Short mmCIF file of C-alpha atoms in Angstrom, two decimals:
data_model
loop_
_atom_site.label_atom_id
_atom_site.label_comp_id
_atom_site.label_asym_id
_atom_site.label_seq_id
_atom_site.Cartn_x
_atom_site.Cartn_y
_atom_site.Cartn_z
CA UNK A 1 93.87 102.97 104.08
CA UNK A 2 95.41 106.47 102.92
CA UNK A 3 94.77 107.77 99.41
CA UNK A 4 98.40 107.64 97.96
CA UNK A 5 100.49 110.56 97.77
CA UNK A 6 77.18 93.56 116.31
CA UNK A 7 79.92 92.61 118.43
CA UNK A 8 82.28 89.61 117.80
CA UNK A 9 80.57 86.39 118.09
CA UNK A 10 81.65 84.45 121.41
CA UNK A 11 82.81 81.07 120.13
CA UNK A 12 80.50 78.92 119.69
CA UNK A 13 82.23 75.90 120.62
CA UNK A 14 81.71 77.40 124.17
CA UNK A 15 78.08 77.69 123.66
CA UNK A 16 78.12 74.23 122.47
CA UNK A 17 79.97 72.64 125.25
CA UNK A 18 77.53 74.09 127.31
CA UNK A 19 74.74 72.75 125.89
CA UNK A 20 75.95 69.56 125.58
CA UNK A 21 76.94 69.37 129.52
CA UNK A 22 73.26 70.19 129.89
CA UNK A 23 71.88 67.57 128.10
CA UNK A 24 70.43 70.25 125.14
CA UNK A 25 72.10 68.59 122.25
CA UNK A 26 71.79 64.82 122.61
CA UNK A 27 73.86 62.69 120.13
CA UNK A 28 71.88 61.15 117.23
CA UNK A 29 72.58 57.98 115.55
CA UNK A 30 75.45 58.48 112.89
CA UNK A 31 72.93 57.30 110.59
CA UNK A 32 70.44 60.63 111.21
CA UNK A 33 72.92 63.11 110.72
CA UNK A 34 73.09 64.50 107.26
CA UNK A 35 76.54 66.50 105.99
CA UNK A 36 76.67 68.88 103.63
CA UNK A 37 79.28 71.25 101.79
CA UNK A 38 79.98 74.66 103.34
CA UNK A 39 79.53 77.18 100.54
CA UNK A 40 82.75 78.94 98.47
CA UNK A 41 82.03 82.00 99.37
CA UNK A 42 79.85 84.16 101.18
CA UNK A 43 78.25 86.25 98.28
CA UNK A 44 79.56 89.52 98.99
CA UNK A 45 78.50 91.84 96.01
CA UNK A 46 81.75 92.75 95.36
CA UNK A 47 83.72 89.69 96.06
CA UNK A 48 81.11 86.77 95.89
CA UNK A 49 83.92 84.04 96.38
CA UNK A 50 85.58 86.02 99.20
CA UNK A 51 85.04 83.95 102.58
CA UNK A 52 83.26 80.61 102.99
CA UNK A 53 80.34 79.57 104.81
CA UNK A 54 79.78 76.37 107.21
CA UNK A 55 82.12 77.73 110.05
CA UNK A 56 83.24 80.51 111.83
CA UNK A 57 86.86 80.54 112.82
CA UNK A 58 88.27 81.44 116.83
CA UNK A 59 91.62 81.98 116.28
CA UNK A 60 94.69 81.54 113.72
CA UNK A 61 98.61 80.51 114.57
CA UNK A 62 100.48 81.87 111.42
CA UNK A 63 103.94 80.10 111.67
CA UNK A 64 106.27 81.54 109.07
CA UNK A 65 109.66 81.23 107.77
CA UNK A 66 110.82 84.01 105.45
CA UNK A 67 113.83 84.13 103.31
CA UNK A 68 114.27 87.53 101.41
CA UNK A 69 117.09 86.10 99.02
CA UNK A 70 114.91 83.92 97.69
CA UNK A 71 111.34 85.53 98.17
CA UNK A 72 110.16 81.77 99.60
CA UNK A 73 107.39 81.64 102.28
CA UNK A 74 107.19 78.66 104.25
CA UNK A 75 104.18 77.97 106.59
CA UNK A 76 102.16 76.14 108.82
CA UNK A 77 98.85 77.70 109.76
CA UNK A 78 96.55 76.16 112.37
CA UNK A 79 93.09 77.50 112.71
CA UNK A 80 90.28 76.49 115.45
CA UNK A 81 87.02 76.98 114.33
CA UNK A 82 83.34 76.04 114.85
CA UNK A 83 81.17 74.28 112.56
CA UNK A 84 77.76 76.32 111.76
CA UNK A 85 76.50 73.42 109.90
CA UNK A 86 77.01 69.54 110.04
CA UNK A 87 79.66 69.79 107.25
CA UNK A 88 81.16 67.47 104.66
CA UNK A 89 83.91 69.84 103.14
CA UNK A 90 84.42 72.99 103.91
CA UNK A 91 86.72 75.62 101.98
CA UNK A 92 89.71 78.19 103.44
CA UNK A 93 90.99 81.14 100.91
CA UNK A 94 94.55 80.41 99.48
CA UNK A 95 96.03 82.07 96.43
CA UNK A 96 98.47 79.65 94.60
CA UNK A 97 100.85 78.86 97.19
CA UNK A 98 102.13 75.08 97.05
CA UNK A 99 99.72 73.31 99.79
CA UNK A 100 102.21 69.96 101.22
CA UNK A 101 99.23 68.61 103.64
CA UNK A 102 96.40 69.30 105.14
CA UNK A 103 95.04 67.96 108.72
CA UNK A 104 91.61 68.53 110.37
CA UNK A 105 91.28 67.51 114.16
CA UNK A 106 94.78 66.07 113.77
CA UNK A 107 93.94 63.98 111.00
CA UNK A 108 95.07 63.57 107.33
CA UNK A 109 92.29 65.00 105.12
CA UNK A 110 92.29 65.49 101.16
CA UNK A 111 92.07 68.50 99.48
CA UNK A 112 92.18 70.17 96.14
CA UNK A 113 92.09 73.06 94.15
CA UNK A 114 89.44 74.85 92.74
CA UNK A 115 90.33 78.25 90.82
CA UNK A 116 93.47 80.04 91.70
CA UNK A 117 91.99 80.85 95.71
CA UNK A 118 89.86 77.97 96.64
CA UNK A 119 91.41 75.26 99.12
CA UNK A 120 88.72 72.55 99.40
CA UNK A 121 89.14 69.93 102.86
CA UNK A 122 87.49 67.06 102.29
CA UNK A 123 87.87 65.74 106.35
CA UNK A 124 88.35 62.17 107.16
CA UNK A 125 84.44 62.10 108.84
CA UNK A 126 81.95 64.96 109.07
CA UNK A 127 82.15 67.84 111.26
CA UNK A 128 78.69 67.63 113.61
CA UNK A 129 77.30 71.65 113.71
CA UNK A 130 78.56 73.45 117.30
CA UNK A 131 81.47 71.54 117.45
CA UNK A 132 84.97 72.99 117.46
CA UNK A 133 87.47 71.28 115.01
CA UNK A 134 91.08 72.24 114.08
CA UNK A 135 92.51 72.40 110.59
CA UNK A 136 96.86 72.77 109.95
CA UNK A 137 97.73 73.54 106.34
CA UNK A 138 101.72 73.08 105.61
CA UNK A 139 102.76 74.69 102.50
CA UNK A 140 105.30 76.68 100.90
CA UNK A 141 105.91 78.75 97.55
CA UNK A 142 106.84 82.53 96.35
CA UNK A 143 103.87 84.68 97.28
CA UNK A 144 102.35 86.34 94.47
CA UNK A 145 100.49 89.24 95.11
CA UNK A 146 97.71 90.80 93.47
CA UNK A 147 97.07 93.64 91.50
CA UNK A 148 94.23 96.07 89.64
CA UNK A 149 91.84 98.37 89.87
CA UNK A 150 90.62 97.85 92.76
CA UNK A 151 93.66 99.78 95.08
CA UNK A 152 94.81 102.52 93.00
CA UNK A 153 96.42 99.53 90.78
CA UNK A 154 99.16 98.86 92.92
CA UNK A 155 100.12 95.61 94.40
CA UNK A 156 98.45 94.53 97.29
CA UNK A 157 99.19 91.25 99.52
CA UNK A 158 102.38 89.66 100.47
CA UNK A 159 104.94 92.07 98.84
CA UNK A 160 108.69 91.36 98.68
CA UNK A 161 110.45 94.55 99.62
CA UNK A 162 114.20 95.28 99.25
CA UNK A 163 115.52 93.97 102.24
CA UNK A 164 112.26 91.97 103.30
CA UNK A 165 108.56 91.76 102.81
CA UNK A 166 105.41 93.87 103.66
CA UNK A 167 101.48 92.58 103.76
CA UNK A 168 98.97 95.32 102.02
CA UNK A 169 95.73 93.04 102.55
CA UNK A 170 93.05 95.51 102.04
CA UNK A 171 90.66 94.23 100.69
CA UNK A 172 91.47 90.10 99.87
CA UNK A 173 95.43 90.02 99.73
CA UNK A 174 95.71 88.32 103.07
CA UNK A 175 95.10 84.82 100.84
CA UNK A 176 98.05 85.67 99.15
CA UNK A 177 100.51 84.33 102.76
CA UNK A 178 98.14 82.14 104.53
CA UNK A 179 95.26 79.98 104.45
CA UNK A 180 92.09 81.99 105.59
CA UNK A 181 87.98 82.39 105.50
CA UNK A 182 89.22 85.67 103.75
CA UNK A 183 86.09 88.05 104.57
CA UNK A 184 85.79 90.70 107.07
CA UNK A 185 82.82 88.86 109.16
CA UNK A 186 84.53 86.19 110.05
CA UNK A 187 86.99 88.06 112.85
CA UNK A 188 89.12 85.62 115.10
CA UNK A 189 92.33 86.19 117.76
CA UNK A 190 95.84 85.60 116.14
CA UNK A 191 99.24 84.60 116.98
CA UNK A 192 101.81 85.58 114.43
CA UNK A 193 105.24 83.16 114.51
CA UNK A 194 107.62 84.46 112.41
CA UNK A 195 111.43 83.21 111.38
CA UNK A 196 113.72 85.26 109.51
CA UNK A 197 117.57 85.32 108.80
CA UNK A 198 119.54 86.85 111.94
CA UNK A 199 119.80 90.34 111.83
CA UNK A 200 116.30 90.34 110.21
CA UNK A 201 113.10 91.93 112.33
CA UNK A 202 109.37 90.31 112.01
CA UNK A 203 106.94 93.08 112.95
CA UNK A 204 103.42 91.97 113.46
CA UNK A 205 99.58 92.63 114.97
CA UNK A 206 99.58 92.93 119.01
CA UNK A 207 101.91 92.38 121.36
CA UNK A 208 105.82 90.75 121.33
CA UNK A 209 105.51 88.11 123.43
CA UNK A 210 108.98 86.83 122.44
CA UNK A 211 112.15 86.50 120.56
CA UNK A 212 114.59 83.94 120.10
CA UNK A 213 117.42 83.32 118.20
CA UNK A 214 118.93 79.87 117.11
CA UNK A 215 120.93 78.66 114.03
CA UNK A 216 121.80 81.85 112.38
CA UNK A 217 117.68 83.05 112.63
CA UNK A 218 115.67 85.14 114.81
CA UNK A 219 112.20 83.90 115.03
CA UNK A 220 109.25 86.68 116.64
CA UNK A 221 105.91 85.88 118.02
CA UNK A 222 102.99 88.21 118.02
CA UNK A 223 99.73 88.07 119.50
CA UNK A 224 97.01 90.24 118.53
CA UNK A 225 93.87 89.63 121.83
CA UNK A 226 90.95 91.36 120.30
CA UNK A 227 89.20 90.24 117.33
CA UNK A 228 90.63 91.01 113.75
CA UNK A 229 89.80 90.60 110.15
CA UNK A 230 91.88 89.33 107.96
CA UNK A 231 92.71 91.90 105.55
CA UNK A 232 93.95 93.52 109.37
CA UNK A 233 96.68 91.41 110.18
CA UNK A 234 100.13 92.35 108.89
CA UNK A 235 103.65 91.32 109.21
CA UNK A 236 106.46 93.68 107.87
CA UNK A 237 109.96 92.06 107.75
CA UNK A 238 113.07 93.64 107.18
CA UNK A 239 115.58 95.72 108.92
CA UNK A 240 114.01 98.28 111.46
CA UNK A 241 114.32 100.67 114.03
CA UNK A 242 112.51 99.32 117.09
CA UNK A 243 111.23 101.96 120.20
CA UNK A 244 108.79 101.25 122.98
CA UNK A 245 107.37 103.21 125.15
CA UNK A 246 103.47 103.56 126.87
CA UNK A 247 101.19 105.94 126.21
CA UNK A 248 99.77 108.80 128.96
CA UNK A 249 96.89 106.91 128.96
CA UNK A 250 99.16 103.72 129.48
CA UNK A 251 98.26 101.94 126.29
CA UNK A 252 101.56 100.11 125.54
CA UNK A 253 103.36 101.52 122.54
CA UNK A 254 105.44 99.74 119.43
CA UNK A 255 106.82 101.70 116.74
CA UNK A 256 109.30 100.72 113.95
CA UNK A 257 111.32 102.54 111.46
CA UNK A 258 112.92 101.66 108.30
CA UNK A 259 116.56 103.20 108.75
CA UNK A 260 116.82 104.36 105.50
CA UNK A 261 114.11 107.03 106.17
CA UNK A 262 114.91 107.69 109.81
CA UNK A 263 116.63 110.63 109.37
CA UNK A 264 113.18 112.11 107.71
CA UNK A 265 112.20 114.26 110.53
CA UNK A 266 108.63 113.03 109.75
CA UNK A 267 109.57 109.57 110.63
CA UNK A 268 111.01 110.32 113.43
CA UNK A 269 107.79 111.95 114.66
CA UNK A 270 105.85 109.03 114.31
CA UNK A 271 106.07 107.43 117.62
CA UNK A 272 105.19 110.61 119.02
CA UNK A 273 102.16 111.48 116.84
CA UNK A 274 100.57 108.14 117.58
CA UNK A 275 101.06 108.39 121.24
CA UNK A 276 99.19 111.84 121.12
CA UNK A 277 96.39 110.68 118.58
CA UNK A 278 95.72 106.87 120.42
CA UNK A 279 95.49 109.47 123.71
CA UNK A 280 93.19 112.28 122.70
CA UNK A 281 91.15 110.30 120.66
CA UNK A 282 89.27 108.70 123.05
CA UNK A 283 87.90 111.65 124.67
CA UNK A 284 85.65 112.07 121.04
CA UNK A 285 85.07 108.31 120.22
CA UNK A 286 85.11 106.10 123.34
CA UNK A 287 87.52 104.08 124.94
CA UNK A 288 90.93 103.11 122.69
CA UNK A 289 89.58 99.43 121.52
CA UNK A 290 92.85 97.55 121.41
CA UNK A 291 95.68 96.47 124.02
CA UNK A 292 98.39 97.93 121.93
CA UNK A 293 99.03 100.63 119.77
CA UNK A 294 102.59 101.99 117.29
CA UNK A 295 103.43 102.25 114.18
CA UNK A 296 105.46 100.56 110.93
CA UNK A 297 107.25 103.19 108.64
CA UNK A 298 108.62 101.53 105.73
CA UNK A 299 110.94 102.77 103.06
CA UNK A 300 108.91 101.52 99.93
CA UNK A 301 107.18 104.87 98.23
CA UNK A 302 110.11 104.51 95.15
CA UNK A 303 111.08 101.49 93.02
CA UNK A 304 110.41 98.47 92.38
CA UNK A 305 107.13 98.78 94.84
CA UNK A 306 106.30 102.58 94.48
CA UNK A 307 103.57 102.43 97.26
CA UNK A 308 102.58 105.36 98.45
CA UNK A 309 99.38 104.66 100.38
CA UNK A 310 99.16 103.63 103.98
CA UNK A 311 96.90 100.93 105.86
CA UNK A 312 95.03 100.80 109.55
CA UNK A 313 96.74 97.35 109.94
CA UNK A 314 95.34 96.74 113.77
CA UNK A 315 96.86 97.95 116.97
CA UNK A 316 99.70 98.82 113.96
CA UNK A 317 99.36 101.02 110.58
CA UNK A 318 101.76 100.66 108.40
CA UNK A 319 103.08 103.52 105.95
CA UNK A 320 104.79 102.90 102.66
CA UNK A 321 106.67 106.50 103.53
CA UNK A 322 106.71 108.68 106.71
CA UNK A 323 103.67 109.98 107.51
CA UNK A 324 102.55 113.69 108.20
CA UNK A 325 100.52 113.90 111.43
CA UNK A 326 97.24 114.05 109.81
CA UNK A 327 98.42 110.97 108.33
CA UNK A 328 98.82 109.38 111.90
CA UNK A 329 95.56 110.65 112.57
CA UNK A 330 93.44 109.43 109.68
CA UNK A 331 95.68 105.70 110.41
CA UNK A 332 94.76 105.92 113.90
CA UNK A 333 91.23 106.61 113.58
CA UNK A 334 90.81 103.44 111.64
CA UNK A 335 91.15 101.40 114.55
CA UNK A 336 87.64 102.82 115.83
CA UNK A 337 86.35 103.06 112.07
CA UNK A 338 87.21 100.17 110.50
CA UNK A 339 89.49 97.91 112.82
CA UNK A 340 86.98 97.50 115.78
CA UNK A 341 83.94 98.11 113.76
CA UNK A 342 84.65 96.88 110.43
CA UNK A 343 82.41 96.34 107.48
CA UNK A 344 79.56 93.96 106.85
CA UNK A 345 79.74 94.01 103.10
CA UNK A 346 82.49 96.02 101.13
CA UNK A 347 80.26 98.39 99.48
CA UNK A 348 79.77 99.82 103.07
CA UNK A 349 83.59 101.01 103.08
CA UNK A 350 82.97 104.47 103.16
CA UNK A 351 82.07 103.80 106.72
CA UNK A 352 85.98 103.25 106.98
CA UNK A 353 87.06 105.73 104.72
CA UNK A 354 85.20 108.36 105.38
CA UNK A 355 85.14 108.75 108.98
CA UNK A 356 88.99 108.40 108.79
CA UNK A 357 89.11 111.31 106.69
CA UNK A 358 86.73 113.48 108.60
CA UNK A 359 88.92 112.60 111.49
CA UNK A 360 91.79 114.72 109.68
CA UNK A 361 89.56 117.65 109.52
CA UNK A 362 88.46 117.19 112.58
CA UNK A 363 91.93 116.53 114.15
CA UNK A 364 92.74 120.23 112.29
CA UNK A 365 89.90 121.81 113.86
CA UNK A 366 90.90 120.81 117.17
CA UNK A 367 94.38 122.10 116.77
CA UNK A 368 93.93 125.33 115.61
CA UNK A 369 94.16 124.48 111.83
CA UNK A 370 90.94 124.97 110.07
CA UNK A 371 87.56 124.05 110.70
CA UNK A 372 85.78 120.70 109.43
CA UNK A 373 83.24 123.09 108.24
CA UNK A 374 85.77 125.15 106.03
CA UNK A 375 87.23 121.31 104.66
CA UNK A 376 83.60 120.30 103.54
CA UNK A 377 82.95 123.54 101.42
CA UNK A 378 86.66 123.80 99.71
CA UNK A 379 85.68 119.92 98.98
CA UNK A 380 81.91 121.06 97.67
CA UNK A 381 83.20 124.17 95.83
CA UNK A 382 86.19 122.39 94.36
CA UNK A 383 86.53 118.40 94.59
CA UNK A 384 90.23 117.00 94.72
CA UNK A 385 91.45 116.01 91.10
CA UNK A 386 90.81 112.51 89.56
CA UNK A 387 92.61 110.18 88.32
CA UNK A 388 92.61 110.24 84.36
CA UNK A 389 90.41 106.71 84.01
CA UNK A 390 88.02 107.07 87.22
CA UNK A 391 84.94 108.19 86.95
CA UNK A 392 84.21 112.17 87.96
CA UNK A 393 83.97 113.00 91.53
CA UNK A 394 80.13 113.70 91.53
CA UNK A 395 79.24 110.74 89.56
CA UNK A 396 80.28 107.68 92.29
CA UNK A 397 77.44 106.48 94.83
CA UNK A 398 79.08 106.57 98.17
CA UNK A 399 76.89 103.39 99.51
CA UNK A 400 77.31 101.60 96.83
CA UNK A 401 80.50 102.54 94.56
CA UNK A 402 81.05 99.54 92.22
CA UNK A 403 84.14 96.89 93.30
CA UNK A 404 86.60 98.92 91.27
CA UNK A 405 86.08 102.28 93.00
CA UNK A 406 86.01 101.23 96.50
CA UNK A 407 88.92 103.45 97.09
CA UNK A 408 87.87 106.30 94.81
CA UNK A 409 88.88 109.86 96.19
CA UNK A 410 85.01 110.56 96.61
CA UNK A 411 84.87 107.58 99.01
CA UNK A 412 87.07 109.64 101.26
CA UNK A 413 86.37 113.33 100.54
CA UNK A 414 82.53 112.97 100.14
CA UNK A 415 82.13 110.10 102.70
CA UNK A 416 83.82 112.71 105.11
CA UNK A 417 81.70 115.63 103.59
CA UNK A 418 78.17 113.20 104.27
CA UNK A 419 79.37 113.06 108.18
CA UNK A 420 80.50 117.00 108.41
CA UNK A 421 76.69 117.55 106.87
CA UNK A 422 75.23 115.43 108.71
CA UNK A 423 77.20 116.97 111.82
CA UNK A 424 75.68 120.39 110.69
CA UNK A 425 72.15 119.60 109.92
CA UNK A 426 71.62 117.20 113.70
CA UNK A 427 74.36 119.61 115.91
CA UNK A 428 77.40 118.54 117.21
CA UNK A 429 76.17 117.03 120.53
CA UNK A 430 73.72 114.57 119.31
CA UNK A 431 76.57 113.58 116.42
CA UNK A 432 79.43 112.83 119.13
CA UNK A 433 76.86 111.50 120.61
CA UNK A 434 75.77 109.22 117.75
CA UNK A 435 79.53 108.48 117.35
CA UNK A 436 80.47 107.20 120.08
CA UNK A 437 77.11 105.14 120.19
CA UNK A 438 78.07 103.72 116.86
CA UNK A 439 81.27 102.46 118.23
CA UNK A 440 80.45 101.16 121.48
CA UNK A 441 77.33 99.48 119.96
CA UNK A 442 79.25 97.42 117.38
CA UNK A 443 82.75 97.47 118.96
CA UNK A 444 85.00 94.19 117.57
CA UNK A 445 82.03 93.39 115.05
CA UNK A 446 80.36 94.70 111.77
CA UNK A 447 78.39 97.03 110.68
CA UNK A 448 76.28 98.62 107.09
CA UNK A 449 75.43 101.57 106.26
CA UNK A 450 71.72 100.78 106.83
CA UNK A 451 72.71 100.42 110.36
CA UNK A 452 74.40 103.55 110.26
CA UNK A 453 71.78 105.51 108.91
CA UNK A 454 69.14 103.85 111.41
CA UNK A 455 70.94 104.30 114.60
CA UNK A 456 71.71 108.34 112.97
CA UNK A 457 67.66 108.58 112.84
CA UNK A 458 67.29 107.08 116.54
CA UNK A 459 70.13 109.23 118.25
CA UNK A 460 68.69 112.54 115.98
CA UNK A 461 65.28 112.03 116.99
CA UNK A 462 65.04 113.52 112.81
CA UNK A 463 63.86 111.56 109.60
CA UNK A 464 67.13 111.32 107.84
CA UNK A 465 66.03 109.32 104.58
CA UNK A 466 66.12 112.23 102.38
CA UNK A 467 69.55 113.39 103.65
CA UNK A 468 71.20 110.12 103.19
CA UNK A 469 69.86 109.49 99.87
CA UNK A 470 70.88 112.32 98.40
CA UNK A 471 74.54 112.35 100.21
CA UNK A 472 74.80 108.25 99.73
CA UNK A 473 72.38 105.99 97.69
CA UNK A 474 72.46 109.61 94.51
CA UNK A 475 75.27 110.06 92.08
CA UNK A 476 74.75 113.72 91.74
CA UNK A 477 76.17 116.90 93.89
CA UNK A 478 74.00 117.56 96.14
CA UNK A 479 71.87 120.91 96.31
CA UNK A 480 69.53 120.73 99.19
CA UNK A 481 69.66 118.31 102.40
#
């Protein structure tokens, strides 16, 4: 996300029908096994009701019809996942849309609501543990999305737009369209089905795999083939612009454009920024992680929406307004830092944040602008302003800011100033090299900053504690590191 103006678990229903073939997990007598609720949530610190526990979810078909004149959502979203536990009930994420039925493993089950977000499936007989089960919710409603503190107190979620919609999910708004286990650890494939009125474009996660049209609609279908986190998956609708092309490196390309900004020469660079950052990236990070790569530049920085921030929606980011190239960069860059390796708690989001905005400085460096060096002291010397009602720039802890200043300006500038010190004090061979380690380590799963700062003393060969204490886990400026 822009400031405004271990790797992924193999399904375990594979392991499981494995071990049954072998003869490892016999069947017991109905009357031996014992079911039990999977929990609410999965006690994040900051959002202990985000995600539930007692499964772990493979994959999600979103199937969506969208009508902009009357803001109405109407879905059916299928999800295969694996029980972790023998479970009685288990819970999905869903935030006040009407729910018509629910079915697990193609059966009727109940359900209910507790709170504004919790969906609780009661199924027709217990789920055994290692067993694969489906669940299809039907439903329908006007998305509401949500709003606070939390980002920059704008709206965030599914977001009617003037001639469509948008999805801002960071951090729990992707409960606001469809029914999910809402929490970054819980990563699965999608497929994104979307119907809109004729004229109308759907643009999602992935690749197009096709497009249809049929009484007056055009329906799109997206597939996104590396694993994503919810708050990742977006699906912009509206009228657009559509280009594709492939990368040099052959990385097949996507980009869409609002036409009401397309004569802004910035948005018309777009699809050539992103093929030049998704290409020279790689040569300082590792591979490109995805299968696809573009861009979605909206047209909603004014009224009603007034967004002006940006998000690393996977394989796509989508801007509010056309992006500058650092913009593309820092966008970009997410999909190493915070896409493929995504957080294990979200108090470790400066992991995201800051690496994407030391990539800008870094990006300048490269290209003749100036140095990352240069773009940590200005930031010592003189922090960027803050808003009237967040706290000072000096005063948040980067590892641990509080749920309502996850996306405080330090989080960015001083999360990128920790990595350009920590660049200086171990030299800039052993940090590329602890880089790219860092990605291709915990490529497509999660990671803390604990883990960051361990694998930073293995690759350094240095004690590190007092560094990172005084750069993450102290709410002071520091003076000596």
């Amino acid at each position: 996300m822009a400031i405004p103006r271990s790797a992924h678990r193999l399904p375990l229903a594979v392991a499981a029908a494995g071990a049954t073939t072998l003869g490892l997990f016999a069947p017991a007598a109905a009357a031996d096994v014992r079911y039990e609720p999977g929990s609410p949530g999965l006690g994040d610190s900051y959002f202990p009701d985000l995600g539930n526990g007692g499964y772990d979810v493979e994959r999600y078909h979103l199937k969506t019809a969208y009508d902009p004149g009357t803001d109405r959502l109407t879905g059916t979203t299928t999800i295969t996942a694996t029980a972790t536990q023998n479970l009685s009930r288990f819970n999905l994420d869903f935030y006040k849309m009407i729910v018509r039925s629910v079915r697990v493993n193609g059966h009727k089950a109940s359900f209910e609501r507790t709170g504004e977000r919790e969906l609780e499936i009661t199924p027709r007989r217990g789920l055994r543990k290692l067993r694969s089960f489906s669940v299809t919710v039907r439903y329908d409603g006007v998305p509401r999305p949500l709003s606070g503190p939390v980002v920059f107190d704008l709206p965030y979620g599914f977001l009617a737009t003037k001639d469509g919609a948008t999805v801002m999910g960071e951090p729990d708004g992707a409960s606001t369209w469809f029914p999910a286990n809402d929490h970054p650890t819980d990563k699965a494939l999608f497929t994104v089905e979307t119907t809109v009125p004729h004229g109308l474009k759907a643009i999602s996660n992935g690749r197009l795999l096709r497009q249809r049209t049929a009484g007056g609609k055009d329906t799109f279908l997206w597939r996104e083939d590396r694993p994503m986190a919810t708050y990742l998956v977006t699906n912009s609708i509206g009228r657009f612009n559509v280009s594709t092309t492939t990368t040099g490196t052959g990385v097949p390309q996507l980009d869409a454009v609002d036409p009401e900004v397309a004569s802004d020469p910035n948005s018309l660079d777009t699809p050539r920024h992103t093929t030049r950052v998704t290409d020279e990236l790689p040569g300082y990070f590792g591979a490109y992680p995805f299968t696809s790569t573009g861009s979605i530049v909206e047209n909603d920085s004014g009224p009603p929406l007034n967004l002006e921030n940006a998000l690393e929606t996977q394989t796509r980011p989508t801007y509010q307004s056309p992006p500058v190239e650092k913009g593309v960069a820092h966008e970009i860059s997410h999909q190493w830092f915070g896409d493929s390796v995504s957080v294990r708690r979200w108090k470790d989001v400066w992991l995201n944040e800051g690496f994407a905005k030391w990539v800008e400085w870094y990006w300048a460096e490269r290209h003749g602008g100036q140095s990352a060096q240069l773009a940590f002291q200005q930031s010592y010397d003189d922090p960027p302003p803050i808003q009237p009602d967040r706290p000072p720039f000096w005063d948040v802890v980067i590892a641990d800011p509080t749920r309502d200043q996850m996306f405080h300006r330090a989080m960015y500038f001083r999360g990128a100033m920790t990595l350009q010190a920590l660049r200086h004090k171990i030299g800039d061979e052993r940090f590329l090299r602890l880089v790219r380690t860092w990605v291709a380590t915990k490529k497509y799963g999660n990671a803390s900053t604990e883990d960051f700062e361990a694998l930073a003393e293995q690759v350094s060969g240095q004690d590190l504690g007092a560094f990172f204490r005084v750069w993450l886990h102290t709410p002071d400026k520091p003076t000596a590191w």
